[in-house]
Short mmCIF file of C-alpha atoms in Angstrom, two decimals:
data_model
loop_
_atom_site.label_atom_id
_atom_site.label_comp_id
_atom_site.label_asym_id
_atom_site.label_seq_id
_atom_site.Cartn_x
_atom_site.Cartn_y
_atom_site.Cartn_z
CA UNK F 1 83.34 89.89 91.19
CA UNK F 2 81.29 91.15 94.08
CA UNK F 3 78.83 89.33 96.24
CA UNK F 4 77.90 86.55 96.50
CA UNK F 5 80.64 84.29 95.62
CA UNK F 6 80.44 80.72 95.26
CA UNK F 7 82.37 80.64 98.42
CA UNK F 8 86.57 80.04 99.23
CA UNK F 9 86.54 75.95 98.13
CA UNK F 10 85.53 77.19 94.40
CA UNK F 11 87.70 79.91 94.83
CA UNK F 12 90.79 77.60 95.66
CA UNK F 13 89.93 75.62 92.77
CA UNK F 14 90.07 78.13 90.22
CA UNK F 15 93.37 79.48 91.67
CA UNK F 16 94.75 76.06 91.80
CA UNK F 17 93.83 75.31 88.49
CA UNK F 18 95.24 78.93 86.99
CA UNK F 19 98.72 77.88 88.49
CA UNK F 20 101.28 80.33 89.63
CA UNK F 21 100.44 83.87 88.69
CA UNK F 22 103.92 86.35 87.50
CA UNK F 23 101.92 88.98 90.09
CA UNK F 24 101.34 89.13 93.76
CA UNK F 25 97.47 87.66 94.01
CA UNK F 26 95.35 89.00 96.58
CA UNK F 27 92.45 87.35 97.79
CA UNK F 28 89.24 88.83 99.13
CA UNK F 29 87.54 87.57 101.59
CA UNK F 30 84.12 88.49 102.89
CA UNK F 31 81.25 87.15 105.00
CA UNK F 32 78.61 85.51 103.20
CA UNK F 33 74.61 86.92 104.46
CA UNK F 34 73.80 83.61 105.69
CA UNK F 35 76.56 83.31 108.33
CA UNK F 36 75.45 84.48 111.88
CA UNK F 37 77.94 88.02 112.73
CA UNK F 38 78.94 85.90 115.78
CA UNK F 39 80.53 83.18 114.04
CA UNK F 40 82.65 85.68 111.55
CA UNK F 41 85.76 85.23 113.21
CA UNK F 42 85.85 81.45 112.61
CA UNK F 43 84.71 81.42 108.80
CA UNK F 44 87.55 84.38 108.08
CA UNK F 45 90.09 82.01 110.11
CA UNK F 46 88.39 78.93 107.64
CA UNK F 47 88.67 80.68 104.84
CA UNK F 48 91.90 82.29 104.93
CA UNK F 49 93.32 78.46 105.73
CA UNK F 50 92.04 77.14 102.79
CA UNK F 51 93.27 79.71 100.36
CA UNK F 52 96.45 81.05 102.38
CA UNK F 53 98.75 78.54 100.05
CA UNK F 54 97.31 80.15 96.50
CA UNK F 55 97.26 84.02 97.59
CA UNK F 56 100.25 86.47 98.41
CA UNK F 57 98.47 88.77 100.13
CA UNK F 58 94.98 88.92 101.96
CA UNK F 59 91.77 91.52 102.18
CA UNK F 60 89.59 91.66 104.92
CA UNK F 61 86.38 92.93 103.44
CA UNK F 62 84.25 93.99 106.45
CA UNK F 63 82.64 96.74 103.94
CA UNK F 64 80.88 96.01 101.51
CA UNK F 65 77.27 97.82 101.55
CA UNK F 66 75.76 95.54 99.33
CA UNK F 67 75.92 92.79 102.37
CA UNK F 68 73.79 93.29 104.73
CA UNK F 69 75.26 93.60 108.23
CA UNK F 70 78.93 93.33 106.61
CA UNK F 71 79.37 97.32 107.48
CA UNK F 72 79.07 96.19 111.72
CA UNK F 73 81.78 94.05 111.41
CA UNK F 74 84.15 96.87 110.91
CA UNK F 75 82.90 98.02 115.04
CA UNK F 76 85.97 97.83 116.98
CA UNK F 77 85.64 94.92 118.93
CA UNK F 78 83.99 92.51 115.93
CA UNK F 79 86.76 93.67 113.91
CA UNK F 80 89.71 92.86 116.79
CA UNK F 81 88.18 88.87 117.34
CA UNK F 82 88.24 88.71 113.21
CA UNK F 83 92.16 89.94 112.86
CA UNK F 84 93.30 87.89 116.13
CA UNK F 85 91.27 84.69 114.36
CA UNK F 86 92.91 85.32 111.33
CA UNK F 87 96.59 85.96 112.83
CA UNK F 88 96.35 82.26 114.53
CA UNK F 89 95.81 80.72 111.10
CA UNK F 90 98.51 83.09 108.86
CA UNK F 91 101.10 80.82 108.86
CA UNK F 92 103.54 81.67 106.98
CA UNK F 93 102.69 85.15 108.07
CA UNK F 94 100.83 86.68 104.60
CA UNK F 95 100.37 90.70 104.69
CA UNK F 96 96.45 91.62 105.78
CA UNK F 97 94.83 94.47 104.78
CA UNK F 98 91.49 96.07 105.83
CA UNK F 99 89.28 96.87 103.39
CA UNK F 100 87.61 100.19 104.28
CA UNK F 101 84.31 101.92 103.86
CA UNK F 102 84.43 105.75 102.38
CA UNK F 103 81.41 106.02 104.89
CA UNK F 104 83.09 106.10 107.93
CA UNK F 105 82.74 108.86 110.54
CA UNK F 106 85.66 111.07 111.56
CA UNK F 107 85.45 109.88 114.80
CA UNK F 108 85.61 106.47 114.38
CA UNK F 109 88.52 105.91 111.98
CA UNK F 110 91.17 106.89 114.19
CA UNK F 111 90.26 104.54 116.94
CA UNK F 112 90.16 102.08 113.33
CA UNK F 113 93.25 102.85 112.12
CA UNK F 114 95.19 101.94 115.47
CA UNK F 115 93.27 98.94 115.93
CA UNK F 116 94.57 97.93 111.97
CA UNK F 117 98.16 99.04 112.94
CA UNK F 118 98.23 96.73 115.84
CA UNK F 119 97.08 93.46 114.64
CA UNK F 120 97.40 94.05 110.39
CA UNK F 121 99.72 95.21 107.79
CA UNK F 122 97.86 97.67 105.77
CA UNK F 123 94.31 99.15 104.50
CA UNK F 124 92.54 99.13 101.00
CA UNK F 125 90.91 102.81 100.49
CA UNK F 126 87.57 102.55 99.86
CA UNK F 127 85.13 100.73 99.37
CA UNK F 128 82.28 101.78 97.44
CA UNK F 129 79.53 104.42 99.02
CA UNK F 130 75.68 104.54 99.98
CA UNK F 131 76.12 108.29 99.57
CA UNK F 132 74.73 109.83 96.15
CA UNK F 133 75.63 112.93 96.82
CA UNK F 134 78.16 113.35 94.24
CA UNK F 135 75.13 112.26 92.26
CA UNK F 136 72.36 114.45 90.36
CA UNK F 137 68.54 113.83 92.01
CA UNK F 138 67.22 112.44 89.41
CA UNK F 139 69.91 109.48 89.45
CA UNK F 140 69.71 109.78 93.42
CA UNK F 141 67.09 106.82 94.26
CA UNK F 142 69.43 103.97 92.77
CA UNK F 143 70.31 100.80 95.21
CA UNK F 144 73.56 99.69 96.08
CA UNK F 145 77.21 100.71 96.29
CA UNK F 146 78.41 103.32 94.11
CA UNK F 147 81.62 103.28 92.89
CA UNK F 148 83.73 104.73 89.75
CA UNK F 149 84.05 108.19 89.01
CA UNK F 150 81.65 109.29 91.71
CA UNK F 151 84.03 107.79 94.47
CA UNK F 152 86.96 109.60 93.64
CA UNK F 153 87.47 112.43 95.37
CA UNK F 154 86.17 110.75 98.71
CA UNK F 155 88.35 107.93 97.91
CA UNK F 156 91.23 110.71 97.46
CA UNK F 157 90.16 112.36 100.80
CA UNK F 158 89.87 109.50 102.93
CA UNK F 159 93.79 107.84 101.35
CA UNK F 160 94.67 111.43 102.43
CA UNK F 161 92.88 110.89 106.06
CA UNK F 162 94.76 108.04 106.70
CA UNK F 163 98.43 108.98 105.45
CA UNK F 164 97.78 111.95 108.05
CA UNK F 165 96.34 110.10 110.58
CA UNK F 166 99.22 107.08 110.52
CA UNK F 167 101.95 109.41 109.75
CA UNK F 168 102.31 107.78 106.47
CA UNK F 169 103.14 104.37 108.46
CA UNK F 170 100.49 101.76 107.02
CA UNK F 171 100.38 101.09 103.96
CA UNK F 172 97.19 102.00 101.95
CA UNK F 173 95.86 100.19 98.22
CA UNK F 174 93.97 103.12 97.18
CA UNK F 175 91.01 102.44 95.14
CA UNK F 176 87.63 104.64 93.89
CA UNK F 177 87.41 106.25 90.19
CA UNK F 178 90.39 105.49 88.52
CA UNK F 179 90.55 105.95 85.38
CA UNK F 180 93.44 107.57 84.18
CA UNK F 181 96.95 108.21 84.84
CA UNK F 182 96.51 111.36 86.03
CA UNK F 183 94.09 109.58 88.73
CA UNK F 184 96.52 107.25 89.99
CA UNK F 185 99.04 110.02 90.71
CA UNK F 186 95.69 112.00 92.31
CA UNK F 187 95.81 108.93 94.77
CA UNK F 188 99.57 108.21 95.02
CA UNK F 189 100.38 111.81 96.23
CA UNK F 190 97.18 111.51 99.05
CA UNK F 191 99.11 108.62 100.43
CA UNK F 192 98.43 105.38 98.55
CA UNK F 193 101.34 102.99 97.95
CA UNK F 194 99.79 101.00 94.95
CA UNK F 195 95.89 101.39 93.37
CA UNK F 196 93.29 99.17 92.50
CA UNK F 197 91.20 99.56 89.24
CA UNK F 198 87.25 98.00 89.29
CA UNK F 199 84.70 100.24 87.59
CA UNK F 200 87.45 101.28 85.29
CA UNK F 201 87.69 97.63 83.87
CA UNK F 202 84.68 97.66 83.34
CA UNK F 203 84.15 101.09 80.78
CA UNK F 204 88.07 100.64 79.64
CA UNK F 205 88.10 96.67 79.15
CA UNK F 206 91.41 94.72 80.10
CA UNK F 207 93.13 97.69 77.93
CA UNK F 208 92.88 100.62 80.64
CA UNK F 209 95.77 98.63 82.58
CA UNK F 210 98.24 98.98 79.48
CA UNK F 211 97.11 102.35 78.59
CA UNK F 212 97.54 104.09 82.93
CA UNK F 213 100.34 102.49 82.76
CA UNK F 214 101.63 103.99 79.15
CA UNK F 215 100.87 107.67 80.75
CA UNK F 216 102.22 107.02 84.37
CA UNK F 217 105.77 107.23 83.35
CA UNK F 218 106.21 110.42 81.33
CA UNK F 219 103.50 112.21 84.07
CA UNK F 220 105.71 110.69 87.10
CA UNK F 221 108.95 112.32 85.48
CA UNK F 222 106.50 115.65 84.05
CA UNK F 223 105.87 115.77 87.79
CA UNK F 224 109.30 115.81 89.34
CA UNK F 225 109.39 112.20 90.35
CA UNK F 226 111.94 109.28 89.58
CA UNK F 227 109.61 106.40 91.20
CA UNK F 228 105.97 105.97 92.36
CA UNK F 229 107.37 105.73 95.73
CA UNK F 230 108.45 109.17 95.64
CA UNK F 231 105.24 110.36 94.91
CA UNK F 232 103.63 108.77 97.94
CA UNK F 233 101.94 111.00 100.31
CA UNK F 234 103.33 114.49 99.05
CA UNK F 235 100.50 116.17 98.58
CA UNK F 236 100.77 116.34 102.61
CA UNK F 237 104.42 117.73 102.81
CA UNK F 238 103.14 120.31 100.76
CA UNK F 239 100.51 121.29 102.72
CA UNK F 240 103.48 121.67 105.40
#
């Protein structure tokens, strides 16, 4: 998990080899630090090709922190050449989804957002952070993304800043400190459709999927609502 990866042909293997999944499998797909930025429409085009038969869905990680340079590739215009690359390639057409970084300013994500709503089919909220605020000092100086229960609340915030800023239109995978039931209703009512779990695999083992999903029903119904969908985005109408 993470980078680097041994790259999309071992990937294919070990999907091929796993056989039909009783899920939807999405694939992530990020640029590796030894490509050159100008060739990063081609090897997203190459590598969604190879693995477009053995995935139902598709991320396009331009966000990862841990990459260096990976972060410029979500600049308008690098991002555009990537998604119109991709596009020629998606055949069958396979949903893609933008996977977003929690660090982005105000004033670039709506000009983002558009761009995503144009030429993909949804977003995965967030990414994990360089900030360490949420941090205390003395735990301030470590390198590299930070993600799990640190991330929540700016993952929460951000879900919320797009379900305002698309009028609830694109759908968002909401992801950043999950732990809990109660989280995953946190991010369903800011606006996320489904959730992603990471950090919380890692402190709750392949158990905390069972065990969110154990509590989600009874706090769903607790909550007023028949179906996840209905939860999706109400924090906003209330706000109304």
């Amino acid at each position: 998990m993470g980078f680097p990866g041994a790259g999309a042909q071992a990937a294919a293997r070990r999907l091929q080899a796993a056989g039909r999944c009783a899920v939807p499998v999405g694939v992530n797909i990020g640029l590796n630090a030894d490509c050159p930025k100008a060739k990063a429409p081609e090897e997203y085009a190459l590598t969604l090709r190879l693995l477009h038969p053995l995935g139902d869905y598709f991320v396009v990680n331009v966000s990862c922190p841990n990459q260096s340079g990976l972060r410029d590739l979500q600049e308008r215009l690098q991002l555009e050449r990537i998604l119109a690359a991709m596009a020629e390639v998606n055949s069958p057409k396979k949903p893609l989804l933008v996977k977003l970084s929690p660090d982005l300013s105000d004033a670039h994500l709506p000009d983002l957002l558009g761009l995503i709503m144009r030429h993909g089919d949804g977003v995965v909220a967030v990414n994990t952070t360089t900030s360490r605020a949420a941090l205390s000092p003395e735990l301030g100086d470590i390198q590299g993304g930070l993600s799990g229960r640190p991330l929540r609340s700016t993952s929460t915030a951000m879900i919320a800043r797009i379900h305002r800023l698309t009028d609830g239109r694109l759908p968002i995978i909401g992801a950043g400190g999950i732990e809990t039931a109660g989280d995953v209703l946190e991010k369903l009512r800011a606006g996320a459709s489904l959730v992603q779990i990471y950090t919380g695999l890692v402190y709750g083992g392949p158990g905390a999927v069972p065990r969110i999903l154990k509590g989600l029903k009874p706090l769903l119904a607790a909550s007023g609502f028949k179906s996840v969908a209905a939860a999706v985005g109400t924090k906003d109408k209330e706000a109304e």
